[in-house]
Amino acid sequence: MTRRILVALIFAILLLGVGAAQWAYLDQGYTLDIAINGGPVSSSHIGFPRSRKLVLLALGVAAFGTLWLFASSRKRNRVAAWATLALGLLVAVFDLREYGAIGSPTTLWAVLLLLALALTVQLSAWRAEERE
């Protein structure tokens, strides 16, 4: 098994884990309890629209497409990796604006994982260019 395939499998397992956690969070939403100056507690349940799951699914397809390009040594794997990271950052910024830092469905771990994927693909491409 080549090193690229092994690295891609590790990233796939990590992406599945983070994606499953985000999917479950999108299903459940969260409940916010607020009490002002010791007054009565007000509870609000925050749910996410179904379109947000589609965004997560699209981001997952982009990430796994990048992994496939990386594992099969395709030339466009760098473009796919950085485009996937850019998409992930756009989704994260939208989530922060829409839901705030506490309730955002995009976790820091998801963004860092996409950054690690992009850097891994980039470093691998640089090493391949040095060998030529």
PDB file of C-alpha atoms in Angstrom:
ATOM      1  CA  MET A   1       0.000   0.000   0.000  1.00  0.00           C
ATOM      2  CA  THR A   2       1.504   3.309  -0.970  1.00  0.00           C
ATOM      3  CA  ARG A   3       2.009   6.071   1.527  1.00  0.00           C
ATOM      4  CA  ARG A   4      -0.484   8.332  -0.267  1.00  0.00           C
ATOM      5  CA  ILE A   5      -3.258   5.769   0.076  1.00  0.00           C
ATOM      6  CA  LEU A   6      -2.474   5.233   3.755  1.00  0.00           C
ATOM      7  CA  VAL A   7      -2.534   8.997   4.417  1.00  0.00           C
ATOM      8  CA  ALA A   8      -5.795   9.297   2.456  1.00  0.00           C
ATOM      9  CA  LEU A   9      -7.348   6.496   4.540  1.00  0.00           C
ATOM     10  CA  ILE A  10      -6.351   8.230   7.775  1.00  0.00           C
ATOM     11  CA  PHE A  11      -7.879  11.486   6.551  1.00  0.00           C
ATOM     12  CA  ALA A  12     -11.015   9.608   5.442  1.00  0.00           C
ATOM     13  CA  ILE A  13     -11.486   8.126   8.918  1.00  0.00           C
ATOM     14  CA  LEU A  14     -10.987  11.526  10.556  1.00  0.00           C
ATOM     15  CA  LEU A  15     -13.347  13.224   8.103  1.00  0.00           C
ATOM     16  CA  LEU A  16     -16.018  10.588   8.713  1.00  0.00           C
ATOM     17  CA  GLY A  17     -15.728  11.061  12.464  1.00  0.00           C
ATOM     18  CA  VAL A  18     -15.954  14.853  12.347  1.00  0.00           C
ATOM     19  CA  GLY A  19     -18.701  14.722   9.716  1.00  0.00           C
ATOM     20  CA  ALA A  20     -20.784  12.275  11.758  1.00  0.00           C
ATOM     21  CA  ALA A  21     -20.502  14.498  14.834  1.00  0.00           C
ATOM     22  CA  GLN A  22     -21.545  17.556  12.829  1.00  0.00           C
ATOM     23  CA  TRP A  23     -24.453  15.650  11.245  1.00  0.00           C
ATOM     24  CA  ALA A  24     -25.702  14.579  14.690  1.00  0.00           C
ATOM     25  CA  TYR A  25     -25.422  18.166  15.951  1.00  0.00           C
ATOM     26  CA  LEU A  26     -27.400  19.415  12.944  1.00  0.00           C
ATOM     27  CA  ASP A  27     -30.079  16.796  13.718  1.00  0.00           C
ATOM     28  CA  GLN A  28     -30.374  17.649  17.398  1.00  0.00           C
ATOM     29  CA  GLY A  29     -29.762  21.383  17.459  1.00  0.00           C
ATOM     30  CA  TYR A  30     -29.279  22.815  20.916  1.00  0.00           C
ATOM     31  CA  THR A  31     -31.269  24.360  23.745  1.00  0.00           C
ATOM     32  CA  LEU A  32     -30.326  27.747  25.152  1.00  0.00           C
ATOM     33  CA  ASP A  33     -31.423  28.567  28.724  1.00  0.00           C
ATOM     34  CA  ILE A  34     -31.246  32.233  29.743  1.00  0.00           C
ATOM     35  CA  ALA A  35     -31.996  33.859  33.105  1.00  0.00           C
ATOM     36  CA  ILE A  36     -31.552  37.599  33.610  1.00  0.00           C
ATOM     37  CA  ASN A  37     -30.741  38.930  37.106  1.00  0.00           C
ATOM     38  CA  GLY A  38     -31.915  35.757  38.824  1.00  0.00           C
ATOM     39  CA  GLY A  39     -35.294  35.883  37.099  1.00  0.00           C
ATOM     40  CA  PRO A  40     -37.132  32.964  35.570  1.00  0.00           C
ATOM     41  CA  VAL A  41     -35.270  30.791  33.115  1.00  0.00           C
ATOM     42  CA  SER A  42     -36.298  31.130  29.500  1.00  0.00           C
ATOM     43  CA  SER A  43     -35.511  28.144  27.256  1.00  0.00           C
ATOM     44  CA  SER A  44     -35.214  28.271  23.492  1.00  0.00           C
ATOM     45  CA  HIS A  45     -34.470  25.353  21.204  1.00  0.00           C
ATOM     46  CA  ILE A  46     -32.301  26.233  18.214  1.00  0.00           C
ATOM     47  CA  GLY A  47     -32.705  23.982  15.197  1.00  0.00           C
ATOM     48  CA  PHE A  48     -30.897  24.069  11.886  1.00  0.00           C
ATOM     49  CA  PRO A  49     -32.514  24.139   8.443  1.00  0.00           C
ATOM     50  CA  ARG A  50     -32.265  21.076   6.204  1.00  0.00           C
ATOM     51  CA  SER A  51     -30.285  23.109   3.701  1.00  0.00           C
ATOM     52  CA  ARG A  52     -27.446  23.229   6.239  1.00  0.00           C
ATOM     53  CA  LYS A  53     -27.191  19.423   6.023  1.00  0.00           C
ATOM     54  CA  LEU A  54     -26.903  19.714   2.249  1.00  0.00           C
ATOM     55  CA  VAL A  55     -24.019  22.147   2.710  1.00  0.00           C
ATOM     56  CA  LEU A  56     -22.303  19.655   5.028  1.00  0.00           C
ATOM     57  CA  LEU A  57     -22.887  16.902   2.480  1.00  0.00           C
ATOM     58  CA  ALA A  58     -21.430  19.037  -0.345  1.00  0.00           C
ATOM     59  CA  LEU A  59     -18.395  19.845   1.770  1.00  0.00           C
ATOM     60  CA  GLY A  60     -17.934  16.146   2.520  1.00  0.00           C
ATOM     61  CA  VAL A  61     -18.151  15.244  -1.173  1.00  0.00           C
ATOM     62  CA  ALA A  62     -15.542  17.915  -1.952  1.00  0.00           C
ATOM     63  CA  ALA A  63     -13.240  16.619   0.800  1.00  0.00           C
ATOM     64  CA  PHE A  64     -13.556  12.986  -0.302  1.00  0.00           C
ATOM     65  CA  GLY A  65     -13.072  14.039  -3.929  1.00  0.00           C
ATOM     66  CA  THR A  66      -9.851  15.717  -2.860  1.00  0.00           C
ATOM     67  CA  LEU A  67      -8.786  12.539  -1.068  1.00  0.00           C
ATOM     68  CA  TRP A  68      -9.473  10.487  -4.186  1.00  0.00           C
ATOM     69  CA  LEU A  69      -7.445  12.902  -6.327  1.00  0.00           C
ATOM     70  CA  PHE A  70      -4.622  12.809  -3.787  1.00  0.00           C
ATOM     71  CA  ALA A  71      -4.582   9.013  -3.461  1.00  0.00           C
ATOM     72  CA  SER A  72      -4.627   8.535  -7.234  1.00  0.00           C
ATOM     73  CA  SER A  73      -1.873  11.160  -7.761  1.00  0.00           C
ATOM     74  CA  ARG A  74      -3.938  13.403 -10.026  1.00  0.00           C
ATOM     75  CA  LYS A  75      -2.534  16.766 -11.066  1.00  0.00           C
ATOM     76  CA  ARG A  76      -5.480  18.839  -9.852  1.00  0.00           C
ATOM     77  CA  ASN A  77      -5.314  17.597  -6.269  1.00  0.00           C
ATOM     78  CA  ARG A  78      -3.754  20.865  -5.028  1.00  0.00           C
ATOM     79  CA  VAL A  79      -6.512  22.962  -6.568  1.00  0.00           C
ATOM     80  CA  ALA A  80      -9.164  20.670  -5.100  1.00  0.00           C
ATOM     81  CA  ALA A  81      -7.571  20.739  -1.641  1.00  0.00           C
ATOM     82  CA  TRP A  82      -7.327  24.533  -1.449  1.00  0.00           C
ATOM     83  CA  ALA A  83     -10.804  24.974  -2.959  1.00  0.00           C
ATOM     84  CA  THR A  84     -12.232  22.590  -0.353  1.00  0.00           C
ATOM     85  CA  LEU A  85     -10.512  24.542   2.418  1.00  0.00           C
ATOM     86  CA  ALA A  86     -11.882  27.810   0.985  1.00  0.00           C
ATOM     87  CA  LEU A  87     -15.385  26.312   0.886  1.00  0.00           C
ATOM     88  CA  GLY A  88     -15.002  25.125   4.476  1.00  0.00           C
ATOM     89  CA  LEU A  89     -13.886  28.584   5.582  1.00  0.00           C
ATOM     90  CA  LEU A  90     -16.820  30.224   3.795  1.00  0.00           C
ATOM     91  CA  VAL A  91     -19.237  27.855   5.526  1.00  0.00           C
ATOM     92  CA  ALA A  92     -17.553  28.536   8.885  1.00  0.00           C
ATOM     93  CA  VAL A  93     -17.827  32.314   8.439  1.00  0.00           C
ATOM     94  CA  PHE A  94     -21.483  31.988   7.429  1.00  0.00           C
ATOM     95  CA  ASP A  95     -22.175  29.777  10.456  1.00  0.00           C
ATOM     96  CA  LEU A  96     -20.470  32.225  12.806  1.00  0.00           C
ATOM     97  CA  ARG A  97     -22.505  35.085  11.386  1.00  0.00           C
ATOM     98  CA  GLU A  98     -25.755  33.127  11.451  1.00  0.00           C
ATOM     99  CA  TYR A  99     -25.486  31.109  14.685  1.00  0.00           C
ATOM    100  CA  GLY A 100     -22.691  32.749  16.696  1.00  0.00           C
ATOM    101  CA  ALA A 101     -19.546  31.196  18.111  1.00  0.00           C
ATOM    102  CA  ILE A 102     -21.367  29.113  20.729  1.00  0.00           C
ATOM    103  CA  GLY A 103     -23.920  27.449  18.461  1.00  0.00           C
ATOM    104  CA  SER A 104     -21.988  27.194  15.197  1.00  0.00           C
ATOM    105  CA  PRO A 105     -22.300  23.750  13.582  1.00  0.00           C
ATOM    106  CA  THR A 106     -18.878  24.138  11.940  1.00  0.00           C
ATOM    107  CA  THR A 107     -16.250  23.163  14.482  1.00  0.00           C
ATOM    108  CA  LEU A 108     -12.696  24.383  14.676  1.00  0.00           C
ATOM    109  CA  TRP A 109     -11.619  20.738  14.306  1.00  0.00           C
ATOM    110  CA  ALA A 110     -13.363  20.491  10.939  1.00  0.00           C
ATOM    111  CA  VAL A 111     -11.616  23.596   9.618  1.00  0.00           C
ATOM    112  CA  LEU A 112      -8.244  22.462  10.997  1.00  0.00           C
ATOM    113  CA  LEU A 113      -8.724  19.043   9.391  1.00  0.00           C
ATOM    114  CA  LEU A 114      -9.377  20.666   6.002  1.00  0.00           C
ATOM    115  CA  LEU A 115      -6.289  22.856   6.516  1.00  0.00           C
ATOM    116  CA  ALA A 116      -4.203  19.783   7.359  1.00  0.00           C
ATOM    117  CA  LEU A 117      -5.507  18.069   4.221  1.00  0.00           C
ATOM    118  CA  ALA A 118      -4.614  21.060   2.037  1.00  0.00           C
ATOM    119  CA  LEU A 119      -1.126  21.329   3.546  1.00  0.00           C
ATOM    120  CA  THR A 120      -0.526  17.588   3.181  1.00  0.00           C
ATOM    121  CA  VAL A 121      -1.519  17.664  -0.484  1.00  0.00           C
ATOM    122  CA  GLN A 122       0.635  20.761  -1.088  1.00  0.00           C
ATOM    123  CA  LEU A 123       3.711  19.279   0.611  1.00  0.00           C
ATOM    124  CA  SER A 124       3.281  16.030  -1.280  1.00  0.00           C
ATOM    125  CA  ALA A 125       3.119  17.938  -4.565  1.00  0.00           C
ATOM    126  CA  TRP A 126       6.277  19.892  -3.708  1.00  0.00           C
ATOM    127  CA  ARG A 127       8.123  16.663  -2.897  1.00  0.00           C
ATOM    128  CA  ALA A 128       7.007  15.136  -6.196  1.00  0.00           C
ATOM    129  CA  GLU A 129       8.258  18.219  -8.074  1.00  0.00           C
ATOM    130  CA  GLU A 130      11.656  18.003  -6.338  1.00  0.00           C
ATOM    131  CA  ARG A 131      12.062  14.389  -7.456  1.00  0.00           C
ATOM    132  CA  GLU A 132      11.502  15.278 -11.102  1.00  0.00           C
TER     133      GLU A 132
END
